[in-house]
CSV table of C-alpha atoms in Angstrom, one decimal:
chain,number,residue,atom,x,y,z
P,1320,MET,CA,-75.3,260.0,-117.4
P,1321,LYS,CA,-78.5,261.1,-119.0
P,1322,THR,CA,-81.1,258.7,-120.5
P,1323,LYS,CA,-79.9,256.2,-123.1
P,1324,ASP,CA,-83.0,256.6,-125.1
P,1325,LEU,CA,-82.0,257.7,-128.5
P,1326,LEU,CA,-82.9,261.4,-128.8
P,1327,LEU,CA,-81.2,262.5,-132.0
P,1328,LEU,CA,-80.4,266.2,-131.8
P,1329,ALA,CA,-79.3,267.8,-135.1
P,1330,THR,CA,-77.7,271.1,-134.1
P,1331,MET,CA,-77.1,273.3,-137.1
P,1332,MET,CA,-74.8,276.3,-136.6
P,1333,ALA,CA,-73.6,278.8,-139.2
P,1334,SER,CA,-69.8,278.7,-139.5
P,1335,SER,CA,-68.4,282.2,-140.1
P,1336,ALA,CA,-65.1,280.8,-141.4
P,1337,MET,CA,-66.6,278.4,-144.0
P,1338,GLY,CA,-69.9,280.1,-144.7
P,1339,GLN,CA,-71.6,276.7,-144.4
P,1340,ASN,CA,-73.7,274.7,-142.0
P,1341,THR,CA,-72.3,272.2,-139.6
P,1342,ILE,CA,-74.5,269.3,-138.4
P,1343,VAL,CA,-73.6,267.7,-135.1
P,1344,GLU,CA,-75.3,264.5,-134.1
P,1345,ASN,CA,-75.3,263.8,-130.4
P,1346,TYR,CA,-77.3,262.4,-127.4
P,1347,MET,CA,-77.6,265.4,-125.1
P,1348,ALA,CA,-78.4,269.1,-125.0
P,1349,LEU,CA,-76.1,271.9,-126.1
P,1350,MET,CA,-73.3,272.3,-123.5
P,1351,ALA,CA,-70.1,274.3,-123.2
P,1352,ILE,CA,-67.2,274.4,-120.9
P,1353,PRO,CA,-67.3,277.8,-119.3
P,1354,ARG,CA,-64.5,280.2,-120.4
P,1355,GLN,CA,-63.5,280.5,-116.8
P,1356,PHE,CA,-62.6,276.8,-116.8
P,1357,SER,CA,-60.8,276.5,-120.2
P,1358,ALA,CA,-57.1,276.9,-120.8
P,1359,GLU,CA,-57.6,279.6,-123.5
P,1360,ASP,CA,-60.3,281.5,-121.6
P,1361,LYS,CA,-62.8,280.6,-124.3
P,1362,PRO,CA,-66.0,278.5,-124.1
P,1363,ILE,CA,-65.6,275.1,-125.6
P,1364,LEU,CA,-68.7,273.3,-127.0
P,1365,HIS,CA,-68.9,269.7,-126.1
P,1366,PHE,CA,-71.2,266.8,-127.1
P,1367,GLU,CA,-71.6,263.2,-125.9
P,1368,GLU,CA,-70.9,260.4,-128.4
P,1369,ASP,CA,-71.2,256.6,-127.9
P,1370,ASN,CA,-68.3,254.4,-128.6
P,1371,ASP,CA,-67.2,250.8,-127.8
P,1372,GLY,CA,-67.0,250.2,-124.0
P,1373,GLY,CA,-68.2,253.6,-123.0
P,1374,HIS,CA,-68.6,257.0,-124.6
P,1375,SER,CA,-66.7,260.1,-125.5
P,1376,ILE,CA,-67.1,263.8,-125.2
P,1377,ALA,CA,-66.5,265.6,-128.5
P,1378,LEU,CA,-65.1,269.1,-128.2
P,1379,TYR,CA,-65.7,271.9,-130.7
P,1380,ASN,CA,-64.2,275.4,-131.0
P,1381,ASP,CA,-66.0,278.6,-131.9
P,1382,ASP,CA,-65.7,277.8,-135.7
P,1383,ILE,CA,-67.7,274.6,-134.8
P,1384,GLU,CA,-64.7,272.4,-135.7
P,1385,LYS,CA,-64.1,269.3,-133.8
P,1386,ILE,CA,-60.8,269.7,-131.9
P,1387,ASN,CA,-60.7,266.8,-129.6
P,1388,ALA,CA,-62.6,263.8,-128.1
P,1389,ILE,CA,-62.2,262.6,-124.5
P,1390,ASN,CA,-62.9,258.9,-124.0
P,1391,ILE,CA,-64.8,258.1,-120.8
P,1392,LYS,CA,-65.2,254.5,-119.7
P,1393,ASP,CA,-68.7,253.7,-118.3
P,1394,GLY,CA,-68.6,252.5,-114.6
P,1395,THR,CA,-71.0,250.2,-112.8
P,1396,PHE,CA,-71.8,249.8,-109.1
P,1397,ASN,CA,-72.6,246.2,-108.4
P,1398,TYR,CA,-74.4,245.0,-105.3
P,1399,THR,CA,-76.3,242.0,-103.9
P,1400,LEU,CA,-79.8,242.1,-102.3
P,1401,LYS,CA,-81.3,239.4,-100.1
P,1402,TYR,CA,-85.0,238.6,-100.1
P,1403,LYS,CA,-87.4,236.3,-98.2
P,1404,ASP,CA,-90.0,234.6,-100.4
P,1405,GLU,CA,-93.4,233.6,-99.2
P,1406,THR,CA,-96.5,232.0,-100.8
P,1407,ARG,CA,-100.1,231.5,-99.9
P,1408,GLU,CA,-103.3,229.8,-101.2
P,1409,VAL,CA,-106.7,231.1,-102.2
P,1410,LYS,CA,-109.5,230.3,-99.7
P,1411,GLU,CA,-112.4,232.0,-101.4
P,1412,ILE,CA,-113.3,234.3,-104.3
P,1413,THR,CA,-116.1,236.8,-103.9
P,1414,LYS,CA,-117.8,238.4,-106.9
P,1415,ASN,CA,-119.2,241.9,-106.9
P,1416,GLU,CA,-121.4,243.2,-109.7
P,1417,LEU,CA,-120.4,246.7,-110.8
P,1418,TYR,CA,-123.1,247.5,-113.4
P,1419,ARG,CA,-125.6,245.8,-115.7
P,1420,ASP,CA,-126.5,247.5,-119.0
P,1421,HIS,CA,-129.3,246.5,-121.4
P,1422,TYR,CA,-127.7,245.0,-124.5
P,1423,ARG,CA,-130.5,243.5,-126.6
P,1424,ASP,CA,-134.0,241.9,-126.4
P,1425,LEU,CA,-134.6,238.4,-127.6
P,1426,ASP,CA,-137.6,237.4,-129.7
P,1427,GLU,CA,-138.6,235.3,-132.6
P,1428,ASN,CA,-136.6,237.5,-134.9
P,1429,TYR,CA,-133.5,237.4,-132.9
P,1430,THR,CA,-133.1,234.3,-130.8
P,1431,PHE,CA,-130.5,233.3,-128.2
P,1432,GLU,CA,-129.1,230.8,-130.7
P,1433,GLN,CA,-128.6,233.5,-133.3
P,1434,PHE,CA,-126.7,235.6,-130.7
P,1435,LEU,CA,-124.4,232.6,-129.9
P,1436,GLU,CA,-123.7,232.1,-133.6
P,1437,GLU,CA,-122.6,235.8,-133.9
P,1438,GLU,CA,-120.4,235.4,-130.8
P,1439,ARG,CA,-118.8,232.2,-132.0
P,1440,SER,CA,-117.8,234.0,-135.3
P,1441,ARG,CA,-115.7,236.4,-133.2
P,1442,GLY,CA,-114.0,233.8,-130.9
P,1443,GLU,CA,-114.4,231.0,-128.5
P,1444,VAL,CA,-117.7,231.1,-126.5
P,1445,GLU,CA,-118.6,229.4,-123.3
P,1446,VAL,CA,-122.2,229.2,-121.9
P,1447,ARG,CA,-122.6,228.7,-118.2
P,1448,ILE,CA,-125.4,228.5,-115.7
P,1449,GLU,CA,-124.7,230.5,-112.6
P,1450,ASN,CA,-127.3,230.8,-109.8
P,1451,GLY,CA,-130.0,229.9,-112.3
P,1452,ASP,CA,-128.9,232.6,-114.8
P,1453,THR,CA,-127.3,232.0,-118.2
P,1454,ILE,CA,-124.1,233.8,-118.8
P,1455,VAL,CA,-122.0,233.9,-122.0
P,1456,CYS,CA,-118.2,234.3,-121.8
P,1457,THR,CA,-115.9,234.9,-124.7
P,1458,SER,CA,-112.1,234.4,-124.8
P,1459,ASN,CA,-111.9,237.0,-127.5
P,1460,PRO,CA,-112.0,240.4,-125.6
P,1461,TYR,CA,-114.7,241.7,-128.0
P,1462,TYR,CA,-116.3,243.8,-125.3
P,1463,ASN,CA,-113.0,244.8,-123.9
P,1464,THR,CA,-111.2,246.4,-126.7
P,1465,ARG,CA,-107.3,246.6,-126.4
P,1466,MET,CA,-107.4,244.5,-123.2
P,1467,SER,CA,-105.2,241.4,-122.5
P,1468,MET,CA,-106.7,238.1,-121.3
P,1469,SER,CA,-105.5,238.8,-117.8
P,1470,GLU,CA,-107.6,241.9,-117.8
P,1471,VAL,CA,-110.7,240.1,-119.2
P,1472,PHE,CA,-110.5,237.2,-116.7
P,1473,PHE,CA,-109.6,237.6,-113.0
P,1474,GLY,CA,-106.4,235.6,-112.2
P,1475,PHE,CA,-106.2,234.3,-115.7
P,1476,ASP,CA,-102.7,232.8,-115.3
P,1477,TYR,CA,-104.0,230.8,-112.2
P,1478,PHE,CA,-107.7,230.2,-112.9
P,1479,GLY,CA,-107.8,230.4,-116.7
P,1480,THR,CA,-111.3,231.7,-117.8
P,1481,ARG,CA,-113.1,230.7,-114.7
P,1482,TYR,CA,-113.8,234.3,-113.5
P,1483,PRO,CA,-114.8,236.6,-116.4
P,1484,ILE,CA,-114.7,240.3,-115.5
P,1485,SER,CA,-117.1,241.1,-118.4
P,1486,TYR,CA,-119.8,238.9,-119.8
P,1487,ILE,CA,-123.3,238.7,-121.3
P,1488,LEU,CA,-126.2,237.8,-119.0
P,1489,CYS,CA,-129.3,236.2,-120.5
P,1490,LYS,CA,-132.3,236.7,-118.2
P,1491,ASP,CA,-136.0,236.7,-119.1
P,1492,ASN,CA,-135.3,237.0,-122.8
P,1493,VAL,CA,-133.1,240.1,-122.3
P,1494,LEU,CA,-129.3,240.3,-122.9
P,1495,TYR,CA,-127.3,242.4,-120.5
P,1496,GLN,CA,-123.7,243.5,-120.6
P,1497,VAL,CA,-122.4,242.9,-117.1
P,1498,ARG,CA,-119.2,244.1,-115.5
P,1499,VAL,CA,-117.9,242.6,-112.2
P,1500,ASP,CA,-114.9,242.5,-110.0
P,1501,TYR,CA,-113.5,239.9,-107.7
P,1502,GLU,CA,-111.9,239.8,-104.3
P,1503,ALA,CA,-109.9,236.9,-102.9
P,1504,THR,CA,-109.4,235.8,-99.3
P,1505,TYR,CA,-106.2,233.8,-98.6
P,1506,THR,CA,-104.4,231.5,-96.2
P,1507,GLU,CA,-101.6,232.9,-94.1
P,1508,TRP,CA,-98.2,233.6,-95.8
P,1509,GLN,CA,-95.8,230.8,-95.6
P,1510,VAL,CA,-92.0,231.3,-95.9
P,1511,VAL,CA,-90.6,229.1,-98.7
P,1512,GLY,CA,-87.0,230.3,-98.6
P,1513,GLU,CA,-84.5,233.1,-99.1
P,1514,ARG,CA,-82.7,234.2,-102.2
P,1515,THR,CA,-80.2,236.8,-103.4
P,1516,GLU,CA,-80.5,239.1,-106.4
P,1517,GLU,CA,-77.6,240.6,-108.2
P,1518,CYS,CA,-78.2,244.3,-109.0
P,1519,SER,CA,-76.3,247.1,-110.5
P,1520,CYS,CA,-76.5,250.8,-111.4
P,1521,GLU,CA,-74.5,253.0,-113.6
P,1522,ILE,CA,-71.8,255.2,-112.1
P,1523,PRO,CA,-72.6,258.3,-114.2
P,1524,VAL,CA,-70.4,261.2,-115.3
P,1525,ILE,CA,-71.7,264.1,-113.3
P,1526,TYR,CA,-73.4,266.9,-115.2
P,1527,LEU,CA,-72.5,270.3,-113.7
P,1528,ASP,CA,-74.5,273.6,-113.7
P,1529,TYR,CA,-72.3,276.7,-113.5
P,1530,ILE,CA,-73.7,279.8,-112.0
P,1531,ASN,CA,-71.5,282.9,-111.8
P,1532,PHE,CA,-73.1,285.1,-109.1
P,1533,ASP,CA,-70.3,287.6,-109.6
P,1534,GLY,CA,-71.0,287.9,-113.3
P,1535,GLY,CA,-74.5,289.2,-113.1
P,1536,SER,CA,-75.3,287.9,-116.6
P,1537,SER,CA,-77.1,284.8,-117.9
P,1538,ASN,CA,-74.1,284.4,-120.3
P,1539,ASP,CA,-72.1,283.2,-117.3
P,1540,ASN,CA,-74.6,280.2,-116.7
P,1541,TYR,CA,-73.6,276.9,-118.3
P,1542,GLU,CA,-74.2,273.2,-118.1
P,1543,PHE,CA,-71.1,271.1,-118.8
P,1544,ILE,CA,-69.3,267.8,-118.1
P,1545,LEU,CA,-65.7,268.5,-118.8
P,1546,SER,CA,-63.5,271.3,-117.6
P,1547,GLN,CA,-59.8,272.2,-117.9
P,1548,THR,CA,-58.8,274.7,-115.2
P,1549,LEU,CA,-61.6,274.2,-112.6
P,1550,PHE,CA,-59.4,272.1,-110.4
P,1551,ASN,CA,-55.8,272.8,-111.7
P,1552,ASP,CA,-54.0,274.9,-114.3
P,1553,ASP,CA,-52.8,272.2,-116.7
P,1554,GLU,CA,-54.3,271.7,-120.2
P,1555,LYS,CA,-55.7,268.2,-119.5
P,1556,PHE,CA,-59.5,267.9,-119.2
P,1557,GLU,CA,-61.2,266.6,-116.0
P,1558,TYR,CA,-64.6,265.3,-115.0
P,1559,ILE,CA,-66.4,264.2,-111.8
P,1560,VAL,CA,-67.9,260.8,-111.0
P,1561,PRO,CA,-69.7,259.8,-107.8
P,1562,LYS,CA,-68.4,257.2,-105.3
P,1563,MET,CA,-71.3,254.8,-104.7
P,1564,THR,CA,-72.2,252.8,-101.7
P,1565,LEU,CA,-75.4,251.3,-100.2
P,1566,THR,CA,-77.6,253.0,-97.6
P,1567,ASP,CA,-80.6,252.0,-95.5
P,1568,ILE,CA,-82.6,255.1,-96.5
P,1569,SER,CA,-84.6,255.4,-99.7
P,1570,ASP,CA,-85.5,258.8,-100.9
P,1571,TRP,CA,-87.7,257.5,-103.7
P,1572,SER,CA,-91.1,255.8,-103.2
P,1573,SER,CA,-92.2,252.7,-105.0
P,1574,ILE,CA,-95.6,251.2,-105.5
P,1575,VAL,CA,-96.2,248.0,-103.4
P,1576,PRO,CA,-98.9,245.7,-104.7
P,1577,GLY,CA,-102.0,245.6,-102.5
P,1578,ASP,CA,-104.7,243.0,-101.9
P,1579,GLY,CA,-107.5,244.9,-103.5
P,1580,ARG,CA,-110.2,243.8,-105.9
P,1581,ASN,CA,-109.2,242.1,-109.2
P,1582,GLU,CA,-105.7,241.5,-107.8
P,1583,LEU,CA,-104.5,237.9,-107.2
P,1584,ARG,CA,-101.3,237.8,-105.1
P,1585,LEU,CA,-100.0,234.3,-104.2
P,1586,THR,CA,-96.3,235.1,-103.9
P,1587,HIS,CA,-94.6,237.8,-101.9
P,1588,SER,CA,-91.0,238.9,-101.5
P,1589,THR,CA,-89.6,240.9,-98.6
P,1590,LEU,CA,-86.3,242.8,-98.8
P,1591,ILE,CA,-84.3,241.8,-95.8
P,1592,SER,CA,-80.9,243.4,-96.6
P,1593,ASP,CA,-80.2,246.2,-94.2
P,1594,TYR,CA,-78.4,248.3,-96.8
P,1595,ALA,CA,-80.2,248.2,-100.1
P,1596,TYR,CA,-80.3,251.6,-101.8
P,1597,PRO,CA,-77.5,253.0,-103.9
P,1598,ALA,CA,-76.2,256.4,-102.7
P,1599,CYS,CA,-73.3,258.7,-103.3
P,1600,ARG,CA,-71.0,259.3,-100.3
P,1601,GLY,CA,-68.3,261.1,-102.1
P,1602,VAL,CA,-66.9,262.0,-105.5
P,1603,GLN,CA,-63.7,261.5,-107.6
P,1604,ILE,CA,-62.3,264.1,-109.9
P,1605,LEU,CA,-60.6,262.3,-112.8
P,1606,SER,CA,-58.2,263.6,-115.4
P,1607,SER,CA,-58.7,262.7,-119.0
P,1608,ASP,CA,-55.7,260.4,-118.8
P,1609,GLY,CA,-57.4,258.4,-116.0
P,1610,THR,CA,-55.5,259.9,-113.1
P,1611,VAL,CA,-57.5,260.5,-109.9
P,1612,ILE,CA,-56.9,264.2,-109.1
P,1613,TYR,CA,-59.0,264.3,-106.0
P,1614,ASP,CA,-60.8,261.7,-103.9
P,1615,ILE,CA,-63.4,263.1,-101.6
P,1616,ASP,CA,-65.5,261.5,-98.9
P,1617,PHE,CA,-68.5,263.6,-97.9
P,1618,GLY,CA,-68.5,262.5,-94.2
P,1619,ASN,CA,-70.9,263.8,-91.6
P,1620,GLU,CA,-73.3,261.0,-92.7
P,1621,PHE,CA,-74.0,263.2,-95.8
P,1622,GLU,CA,-75.1,261.4,-99.0
P,1623,ALA,CA,-76.8,262.1,-102.3
P,1624,ASP,CA,-79.2,259.5,-103.6
P,1625,GLU,CA,-78.7,257.6,-106.9
P,1626,TYR,CA,-80.5,260.2,-109.0
P,1627,ASP,CA,-79.5,263.4,-107.2
P,1628,CYS,CA,-75.8,262.6,-107.6
P,1629,GLN,CA,-76.0,262.8,-111.4
P,1630,TYR,CA,-76.3,266.6,-111.2
P,1631,MET,CA,-74.3,269.0,-109.2
P,1632,THR,CA,-73.5,272.7,-109.3
P,1633,ILE,CA,-70.4,274.9,-109.6
P,1634,ILE,CA,-70.9,278.5,-108.3
P,1635,THR,CA,-68.6,281.5,-108.2
P,1636,ILE,CA,-69.4,284.0,-105.5
P,1637,GLY,CA,-67.2,286.7,-104.0
P,1638,GLY,CA,-64.3,285.5,-106.3
P,1639,LYS,CA,-64.5,282.0,-104.7
P,1640,THR,CA,-65.6,278.8,-106.5
P,1641,TYR,CA,-67.6,276.1,-104.8
P,1642,LEU,CA,-68.8,272.6,-105.7
P,1643,VAL,CA,-72.4,272.4,-104.5
P,1644,VAL,CA,-73.9,268.9,-103.7
P,1645,GLU,CA,-77.6,268.3,-102.8
P,1646,GLY,CA,-78.4,265.4,-100.5
P,1647,HIS,CA,-79.4,264.6,-97.0
P,1648,SER,CA,-77.6,264.2,-93.6
P,1649,LYS,CA,-78.3,263.3,-90.0
P,1650,ILE,CA,-79.0,266.5,-88.1
P,1651,ASP,CA,-80.3,266.2,-84.6
P,1652,ASP,CA,-81.1,262.5,-85.3
P,1653,ASP,CA,-83.3,263.4,-88.2
P,1654,ASN,CA,-82.5,262.7,-91.9
P,1655,THR,CA,-82.6,266.3,-93.1
P,1656,ASP,CA,-82.4,267.5,-96.8
P,1657,CYS,CA,-79.4,269.8,-97.1
P,1658,THR,CA,-76.8,271.2,-99.4
P,1659,MET,CA,-73.0,270.6,-99.0
P,1660,PHE,CA,-70.5,273.3,-100.1
P,1661,TYR,CA,-66.9,272.5,-101.1
P,1662,ARG,CA,-64.4,275.3,-101.7
P,1663,ILE,CA,-62.2,274.6,-104.8
P,1664,ASP,CA,-58.8,276.2,-104.4
P,1665,LYS,CA,-56.5,275.7,-107.4
P,1666,GLN,CA,-53.6,277.5,-105.8
P,1667,THR,CA,-53.3,275.2,-102.8
P,1668,HIS,CA,-54.6,272.2,-104.9
P,1669,SER,CA,-57.3,271.5,-102.3
P,1670,ILE,CA,-61.1,271.0,-102.1
P,1671,GLN,CA,-62.3,271.8,-98.6
P,1672,GLN,CA,-65.8,271.3,-97.1
P,1673,ILE,CA,-67.1,274.7,-96.0
P,1674,SER,CA,-70.7,274.2,-94.9
P,1675,ASN,CA,-73.6,271.8,-94.7
P,1676,VAL,CA,-76.8,273.9,-95.0
P,1677,PRO,CA,-80.3,272.5,-94.5
P,1678,VAL,CA,-82.7,273.2,-97.4
P,1679,THR,CA,-86.3,274.2,-97.2
P,1680,MET,CA,-87.7,272.8,-100.4
P,1681,ARG,CA,-87.4,269.2,-101.7
P,1682,ALA,CA,-89.2,267.5,-104.6
P,1683,ARG,CA,-89.8,263.8,-105.1
P,1684,GLN,CA,-91.7,261.8,-107.7
P,1685,LYS,CA,-94.3,259.2,-107.1
P,1686,ASN,CA,-95.9,258.0,-110.4
P,1687,SER,CA,-97.2,261.1,-112.2
P,1688,THR,CA,-97.3,263.1,-108.9
P,1689,ILE,CA,-94.5,265.4,-107.8
P,1690,ASN,CA,-94.5,265.8,-104.0
P,1691,ILE,CA,-92.8,268.9,-102.6
P,1692,GLN,CA,-92.0,269.6,-99.0
P,1693,LEU,CA,-91.6,273.1,-97.7
P,1694,SER,CA,-90.3,274.1,-94.3
P,1695,ASP,CA,-90.7,277.9,-94.5
P,1696,THR,CA,-94.5,278.3,-94.6
P,1697,SER,CA,-94.9,281.8,-93.2
P,1698,LYS,CA,-96.0,283.3,-96.6
P,1699,ASP,CA,-98.1,282.3,-99.6
P,1700,SER,CA,-96.1,280.7,-102.3
P,1701,GLU,CA,-96.5,279.8,-106.0
P,1702,ILE,CA,-94.7,276.7,-107.2
P,1703,ILE,CA,-93.8,276.4,-110.9
P,1704,MET,CA,-92.3,273.4,-112.6
P,1705,SER,CA,-90.6,274.0,-115.9
P,1706,ASN,CA,-88.6,272.0,-118.5
P,1707,PRO,CA,-84.9,272.9,-119.4
P,1708,SER,CA,-86.1,275.3,-122.1
P,1709,GLY,CA,-88.1,277.3,-119.5
P,1710,THR,CA,-91.6,276.2,-120.5
P,1711,THR,CA,-94.0,275.8,-117.6
P,1712,VAL,CA,-95.3,272.2,-117.4
P,1713,ALA,CA,-97.2,272.5,-114.0
P,1714,LYS,CA,-97.8,275.1,-111.3
P,1715,THR,CA,-99.8,275.5,-108.1
P,1716,PHE,CA,-100.6,278.0,-105.3
P,1717,VAL,CA,-99.6,277.1,-101.7
P,1718,PRO,CA,-101.2,279.2,-99.0
P,1719,ALA,CA,-99.2,280.1,-95.9
P,1720,GLY,CA,-99.2,277.4,-93.3
P,1721,GLU,CA,-99.1,274.5,-95.6
P,1722,ASN,CA,-95.8,272.5,-95.9
P,1723,THR,CA,-96.6,269.9,-98.5
P,1724,VAL,CA,-97.9,270.3,-102.1
P,1725,SER,CA,-98.4,268.0,-105.0
P,1726,LEU,CA,-98.1,268.7,-108.7
P,1727,LYS,CA,-99.7,266.5,-111.3
P,1728,ALA,CA,-97.6,266.3,-114.5
P,1729,ARG,CA,-97.5,263.8,-117.3
P,1730,ILE,CA,-94.2,264.7,-118.9
P,1731,PRO,CA,-91.3,263.0,-120.6
P,1732,LYS,CA,-88.3,261.7,-118.7
P,1733,GLY,CA,-85.6,264.2,-117.9
P,1734,ILE,CA,-84.5,266.9,-115.5
P,1735,TYR,CA,-87.0,269.6,-114.5
P,1736,ASN,CA,-86.7,272.9,-112.5
P,1737,ILE,CA,-88.9,273.6,-109.5
P,1738,THR,CA,-89.2,277.3,-108.6
P,1739,ARG,CA,-90.8,278.8,-105.6
P,1740,PHE,CA,-92.1,282.4,-105.8
P,1741,GLN,CA,-93.3,284.7,-103.0
P,1742,LYS,CA,-95.0,287.9,-104.1
P,1743,GLY,CA,-93.5,287.5,-107.5
P,1744,LYS,CA,-89.9,287.0,-106.2
P,1745,ASN,CA,-87.9,283.9,-106.9
P,1746,VAL,CA,-87.0,282.7,-103.4
P,1747,GLU,CA,-86.0,279.0,-104.0
P,1748,ASN,CA,-85.0,276.6,-106.8
P,1749,ALA,CA,-84.7,272.8,-106.9
P,1750,LYS,CA,-84.4,270.2,-109.6
P,1751,ILE,CA,-86.0,266.8,-110.0
P,1752,LEU,CA,-85.2,263.9,-112.3
P,1753,ILE,CA,-88.4,262.3,-113.8
P,1754,LYS,CA,-87.8,258.6,-114.3
């Protein structure tokens, strides 16, 4: 399921039958069931709508008239994680002066007392003697605009205003603006206990990209959720949801707090659960009446992570239709990124695994950096990242021989395309979900 942030899309379409405009309010981009997978061999527009206890997919015909709404109950995968908690104490705090800027001279026309009076008009002021020098600290971040108290004072929640990061120094009748940082040394970590944490993640309805390689036309490319005749020939609608489990492999990096300057870390939790990361090990194809049409386990130690499993692909090639799933699998004892292909055969009412193909380009996000791994590095490449409308948001050149590349992009949440070009030819495509 896509982001729950309210992105109100007003889609205005001219209705040839009424000669009027129709406004459709929804939470997702324009989608349509491909004609190949509809009972009447016509595309059916569909939009996501919220309702009590879940959401529904509203269906519209080519006159932009609402013809149906399929209710879908939101699913949740619940799991428990176990942590070991530790604490420690501060042994010593070391201060390091970063810079000292001239602020103002003191004389008979502007005395130290006058300066203090001005400061007190802005907030609480404390005058200290430190190593023979007079320093002036204020609890009002006057010199640190838009900063919180914890940014103005090191370890504010623990030490209060004891360690100011910015202050005024009075020395030899001159006022200086001083900026410092602090570094703590600690006692050894001590285990104080273990705890469990109840966690959950959504079980999303899977968004499908349809690519008709036999059609040779962009008109045969769709993004959709519902279908009618993809898996059988009845007129009921169907959709796909992932089967979630926990794995010991995390594809997504997280930032672990360090022990650097201006950081006070007195507590620490270590994850001790062997299996802690939600992953998709299969899918279910559900009918609009709630019936499970197919229940598929991927097997072969293949899995898609929590984010990859929200988007899968349907392709038609050589008259055959396949469900394509991106993920990773154990190949020669290595966890290898690969793509799983399932043949969909309506005539025999079966979905059969055909192949598990290693992939050569994989993208992952860490903060605002997109890290991309390449295995085929025999030629120069250009990597382009674009949004769903095709606008380029980042690009870079990768010389032959290099197998990793990073793209810097400050962009909204959503799904983005990663395309690899060699000598102007599109040789690979991947997708990434920006969280």
